[in-house]
Amino acid sequence: FKSKSISKNFPRYIGGLGKFFLNLYDRKVIHNIMANTITVNKDNRPCYDILITRGFGELKGELEKVALKDKKYAIITDSQVGPIYADKVKEELSGFATEVVVFTFKAGESSKNLDTINEMYDFLLEHNFTRSDVLVALGGGVVGDMTGFAAATYMRGVDFIQIPTTLLSQVDSSIGGKTGVDYKQYKNIIGAFNMPRLVYINTETLNTLDGRQFYAGMAEVMKYGLIRRSAFYVWLIDNMYEIHEKDMAALEYMISQSCQIKKEYVEKDPYDKGDRAILNFGHTIGHAIEKAMDFKLLHGECVALGSVAAAFISWKKGYIEMEDYYEIRDMFVPFNLPISIDSIEAESIMENVKYDKKHSGNTLSFISLKKVGKAFIDTTVTKEEILDALNEIIFTDEDAHE
């Protein structure tokens, strides 16, 4: 990606940025060891577990805990993940399920529509699936969103579990029960809240994830530090090398922290009517870029761009200092995420902002930063401020000659 110039303070990232941030932000203690099971509650009662482990060996035991033995299973996957993991999961379920079948669709956002959902319905009917059977979402965010929606609507509701295989789906989309599909120019506009019975995270699936997809997931991970926990943001900086090397202990800790932060918002606001909207930091503009670029960029890459724009707006509105903005912007670069784009006009992106679900009446609920580790819902952001932020991240010929 082309990018505008990195701030003059960027060399501080090499060996010691963590110490720099610790001087700026209050640090909470982060334990080195996290439990590998996180329970998500709903209405003050346990709803489902997130298990973070290595391999698929614990899958049957976890399913038995939630009384999903001796049922038919449909593994829903895509053309990228299916050839790698579908047979492994099917073998793991053999002798546990009464029957296991696999439905595979073409990988990519272009498949996230009602036509693919209809194909799922036909497949389930063809294999005589009933309300007592189970769907398995095996893949990334697109697979999880669509499987959850199919489960919510087929026969008015069947059980489903999430087995997320991308970093982005492991830390974000598999948790919280948001499901749905795209419709025309609207992203995720048709959907339902449908909680899974289990989220089973096999961190070893990240070993087969390509680099671009892995780093796209880092945008969501960094978001959690920016909106909620500054000490976690510092940890990401201090452990950059281990993350790049896919050190399993580091990745498990990172995923656990991300899931824990998302759980806190989901439990407080399960149906996204209040503070859960803070999880949308970077997404209002990010979704608009994603659509305007016709999904040529990955979701996480667009979230990174949206986060840079949101930090810029936070600076211009006086919530954070200029230095804070440049530090936040530049921190996406070591994780191979874009901080600027080219070959697009700000107005074409702005056209898609109005389609975003975060509108309430005529008011846009934008997520701004007060500081690293603290975000809030801001209803004062104007179209002009968003356009200014878009012009900040759009790389022009003039920038190329600076």
PDB file of N, CA and C in Angstrom, residues 103-145:
ATOM      1  N   PHE A 103     -21.380 -28.679   3.507  1.00  0.00           N
ATOM      2  CA  PHE A 103     -21.825 -27.748   2.467  1.00  0.00           C
ATOM      3  C   PHE A 103     -20.731 -26.720   2.257  1.00  0.00           C
ATOM      4  N   THR A 104     -20.280 -26.576   1.018  1.00  0.00           N
ATOM      5  CA  THR A 104     -19.184 -25.655   0.697  1.00  0.00           C
ATOM      6  C   THR A 104     -19.646 -24.634  -0.337  1.00  0.00           C
ATOM      7  N   PHE A 105     -19.373 -23.357  -0.071  1.00  0.00           N
ATOM      8  CA  PHE A 105     -19.682 -22.313  -1.047  1.00  0.00           C
ATOM      9  C   PHE A 105     -18.404 -21.566  -1.417  1.00  0.00           C
ATOM     10  N   LYS A 106     -18.480 -20.796  -2.478  1.00  0.00           N
ATOM     11  CA  LYS A 106     -17.323 -20.058  -2.962  1.00  0.00           C
ATOM     12  C   LYS A 106     -16.881 -19.023  -1.931  1.00  0.00           C
ATOM     13  N   ALA A 107     -15.588 -19.028  -1.617  1.00  0.00           N
ATOM     14  CA  ALA A 107     -15.060 -18.114  -0.605  1.00  0.00           C
ATOM     15  C   ALA A 107     -15.170 -16.669  -1.065  1.00  0.00           C
ATOM     16  N   GLY A 108     -15.414 -15.770  -0.119  1.00  0.00           N
ATOM     17  CA  GLY A 108     -15.406 -14.341  -0.420  1.00  0.00           C
ATOM     18  C   GLY A 108     -16.697 -13.636  -0.080  1.00  0.00           C
ATOM     19  N   GLU A 109     -16.571 -12.313   0.072  1.00  0.00           N
ATOM     20  CA  GLU A 109     -17.717 -11.471   0.412  1.00  0.00           C
ATOM     21  C   GLU A 109     -18.809 -11.532  -0.649  1.00  0.00           C
ATOM     22  N   SER A 110     -18.446 -11.808  -1.899  1.00  0.00           N
ATOM     23  CA  SER A 110     -19.438 -11.853  -2.971  1.00  0.00           C
ATOM     24  C   SER A 110     -20.468 -12.955  -2.776  1.00  0.00           C
ATOM     25  N   SER A 111     -20.141 -13.946  -1.936  1.00  0.00           N
ATOM     26  CA  SER A 111     -21.085 -15.036  -1.658  1.00  0.00           C
ATOM     27  C   SER A 111     -22.007 -14.722  -0.485  1.00  0.00           C
ATOM     28  N   LYS A 112     -21.762 -13.616   0.184  1.00  0.00           N
ATOM     29  CA  LYS A 112     -22.518 -13.308   1.401  1.00  0.00           C
ATOM     30  C   LYS A 112     -23.844 -12.656   1.037  1.00  0.00           C
ATOM     31  N   ASN A 113     -24.788 -13.477   0.554  1.00  0.00           N
ATOM     32  CA  ASN A 113     -26.059 -12.956   0.076  1.00  0.00           C
ATOM     33  C   ASN A 113     -27.159 -14.000   0.261  1.00  0.00           C
ATOM     34  N   LEU A 114     -28.366 -13.605  -0.044  1.00  0.00           N
ATOM     35  CA  LEU A 114     -29.505 -14.493   0.161  1.00  0.00           C
ATOM     36  C   LEU A 114     -29.514 -15.669  -0.805  1.00  0.00           C
ATOM     37  N   ASP A 115     -28.881 -15.530  -1.956  1.00  0.00           N
ATOM     38  CA  ASP A 115     -28.801 -16.659  -2.884  1.00  0.00           C
ATOM     39  C   ASP A 115     -28.042 -17.824  -2.250  1.00  0.00           C
ATOM     40  N   THR A 116     -26.925 -17.522  -1.593  1.00  0.00           N
ATOM     41  CA  THR A 116     -26.165 -18.581  -0.926  1.00  0.00           C
ATOM     42  C   THR A 116     -26.959 -19.163   0.234  1.00  0.00           C
ATOM     43  N   ILE A 117     -27.667 -18.314   0.965  1.00  0.00           N
ATOM     44  CA  ILE A 117     -28.515 -18.805   2.059  1.00  0.00           C
ATOM     45  C   ILE A 117     -29.574 -19.764   1.521  1.00  0.00           C
ATOM     46  N   ASN A 118     -30.171 -19.422   0.405  1.00  0.00           N
ATOM     47  CA  ASN A 118     -31.169 -20.315  -0.195  1.00  0.00           C
ATOM     48  C   ASN A 118     -30.565 -21.665  -0.561  1.00  0.00           C
ATOM     49  N   GLU A 119     -29.326 -21.650  -1.043  1.00  0.00           N
ATOM     50  CA  GLU A 119     -28.647 -22.904  -1.352  1.00  0.00           C
ATOM     51  C   GLU A 119     -28.434 -23.732  -0.080  1.00  0.00           C
ATOM     52  N   MET A 120     -28.126 -23.059   1.023  1.00  0.00           N
ATOM     53  CA  MET A 120     -27.995 -23.756   2.309  1.00  0.00           C
ATOM     54  C   MET A 120     -29.319 -24.398   2.714  1.00  0.00           C
ATOM     55  N   TYR A 121     -30.411 -23.639   2.601  1.00  0.00           N
ATOM     56  CA  TYR A 121     -31.725 -24.197   2.933  1.00  0.00           C
ATOM     57  C   TYR A 121     -32.013 -25.445   2.104  1.00  0.00           C
ATOM     58  N   ASP A 122     -31.743 -25.375   0.802  1.00  0.00           N
ATOM     59  CA  ASP A 122     -31.986 -26.523  -0.072  1.00  0.00           C
ATOM     60  C   ASP A 122     -31.151 -27.723   0.369  1.00  0.00           C
ATOM     61  N   PHE A 123     -29.904 -27.466   0.724  1.00  0.00           N
ATOM     62  CA  PHE A 123     -29.015 -28.543   1.169  1.00  0.00           C
ATOM     63  C   PHE A 123     -29.540 -29.190   2.450  1.00  0.00           C
ATOM     64  N   LEU A 124     -29.956 -28.364   3.391  1.00  0.00           N
ATOM     65  CA  LEU A 124     -30.467 -28.894   4.663  1.00  0.00           C
ATOM     66  C   LEU A 124     -31.753 -29.692   4.455  1.00  0.00           C
ATOM     67  N   LEU A 125     -32.631 -29.203   3.593  1.00  0.00           N
ATOM     68  CA  LEU A 125     -33.862 -29.930   3.291  1.00  0.00           C
ATOM     69  C   LEU A 125     -33.557 -31.254   2.594  1.00  0.00           C
ATOM     70  N   GLU A 126     -32.625 -31.218   1.665  1.00  0.00           N
ATOM     71  CA  GLU A 126     -32.241 -32.424   0.933  1.00  0.00           C
ATOM     72  C   GLU A 126     -31.718 -33.505   1.876  1.00  0.00           C
ATOM     73  N   HIS A 127     -31.050 -33.091   2.940  1.00  0.00           N
ATOM     74  CA  HIS A 127     -30.493 -34.047   3.903  1.00  0.00           C
ATOM     75  C   HIS A 127     -31.382 -34.214   5.140  1.00  0.00           C
ATOM     76  N   ASN A 128     -32.606 -33.749   5.031  1.00  0.00           N
ATOM     77  CA  ASN A 128     -33.628 -33.990   6.071  1.00  0.00           C
ATOM     78  C   ASN A 128     -33.211 -33.483   7.453  1.00  0.00           C
ATOM     79  N   PHE A 129     -32.638 -32.290   7.470  1.00  0.00           N
ATOM     80  CA  PHE A 129     -32.285 -31.697   8.757  1.00  0.00           C
ATOM     81  C   PHE A 129     -33.539 -31.176   9.449  1.00  0.00           C
ATOM     82  N   THR A 130     -33.599 -31.408  10.755  1.00  0.00           N
ATOM     83  CA  THR A 130     -34.744 -30.983  11.552  1.00  0.00           C
ATOM     84  C   THR A 130     -34.301 -29.934  12.564  1.00  0.00           C
ATOM     85  N   ARG A 131     -35.241 -29.479  13.339  1.00  0.00           N
ATOM     86  CA  ARG A 131     -34.954 -28.440  14.335  1.00  0.00           C
ATOM     87  C   ARG A 131     -34.006 -28.924  15.425  1.00  0.00           C
ATOM     88  N   SER A 132     -33.858 -30.227  15.583  1.00  0.00           N
ATOM     89  CA  SER A 132     -33.003 -30.768  16.644  1.00  0.00           C
ATOM     90  C   SER A 132     -31.570 -30.984  16.201  1.00  0.00           C
ATOM     91  N   ASP A 133     -31.244 -30.660  14.935  1.00  0.00           N
ATOM     92  CA  ASP A 133     -29.898 -30.885  14.415  1.00  0.00           C
ATOM     93  C   ASP A 133     -29.022 -29.636  14.557  1.00  0.00           C
ATOM     94  N   VAL A 134     -27.777 -29.726  14.094  1.00  0.00           N
ATOM     95  CA  VAL A 134     -26.778 -28.704  14.418  1.00  0.00           C
ATOM     96  C   VAL A 134     -26.023 -28.266  13.156  1.00  0.00           C
ATOM     97  N   LEU A 135     -25.795 -26.964  13.040  1.00  0.00           N
ATOM     98  CA  LEU A 135     -24.944 -26.416  11.993  1.00  0.00           C
ATOM     99  C   LEU A 135     -23.595 -26.024  12.601  1.00  0.00           C
ATOM    100  N   VAL A 136     -22.532 -26.221  11.823  1.00  0.00           N
ATOM    101  CA  VAL A 136     -21.171 -25.880  12.255  1.00  0.00           C
ATOM    102  C   VAL A 136     -20.602 -24.849  11.292  1.00  0.00           C
ATOM    103  N   ALA A 137     -20.281 -23.659  11.800  1.00  0.00           N
ATOM    104  CA  ALA A 137     -19.637 -22.628  10.985  1.00  0.00           C
ATOM    105  C   ALA A 137     -18.136 -22.842  11.041  1.00  0.00           C
ATOM    106  N   LEU A 138     -17.553 -23.331   9.951  1.00  0.00           N
ATOM    107  CA  LEU A 138     -16.128 -23.619   9.897  1.00  0.00           C
ATOM    108  C   LEU A 138     -15.478 -22.678   8.880  1.00  0.00           C
ATOM    109  N   GLY A 139     -14.886 -21.608   9.372  1.00  0.00           N
ATOM    110  CA  GLY A 139     -14.273 -20.646   8.467  1.00  0.00           C
ATOM    111  C   GLY A 139     -14.130 -19.288   9.104  1.00  0.00           C
ATOM    112  N   GLY A 140     -14.071 -18.268   8.259  1.00  0.00           N
ATOM    113  CA  GLY A 140     -13.908 -16.898   8.730  1.00  0.00           C
ATOM    114  C   GLY A 140     -15.227 -16.205   8.968  1.00  0.00           C
ATOM    115  N   GLY A 141     -15.195 -14.877   8.940  1.00  0.00           N
ATOM    116  CA  GLY A 141     -16.367 -14.090   9.292  1.00  0.00           C
ATOM    117  C   GLY A 141     -17.545 -14.285   8.366  1.00  0.00           C
ATOM    118  N   VAL A 142     -17.300 -14.414   7.074  1.00  0.00           N
ATOM    119  CA  VAL A 142     -18.402 -14.610   6.127  1.00  0.00           C
ATOM    120  C   VAL A 142     -19.126 -15.919   6.426  1.00  0.00           C
ATOM    121  N   VAL A 143     -18.366 -16.982   6.650  1.00  0.00           N
ATOM    122  CA  VAL A 143     -18.953 -18.284   6.958  1.00  0.00           C
ATOM    123  C   VAL A 143     -19.751 -18.210   8.254  1.00  0.00           C
ATOM    124  N   GLY A 144     -19.170 -17.592   9.271  1.00  0.00           N
ATOM    125  CA  GLY A 144     -19.846 -17.505  10.561  1.00  0.00           C
ATOM    126  C   GLY A 144     -21.123 -16.698  10.508  1.00  0.00           C
ATOM    127  N   ASP A 145     -21.072 -15.557   9.836  1.00  0.00           N
ATOM    128  CA  ASP A 145     -22.256 -14.695   9.737  1.00  0.00           C
ATOM    129  C   ASP A 145     -23.397 -15.409   9.018  1.00  0.00           C
TER     130      ASP A 145
END
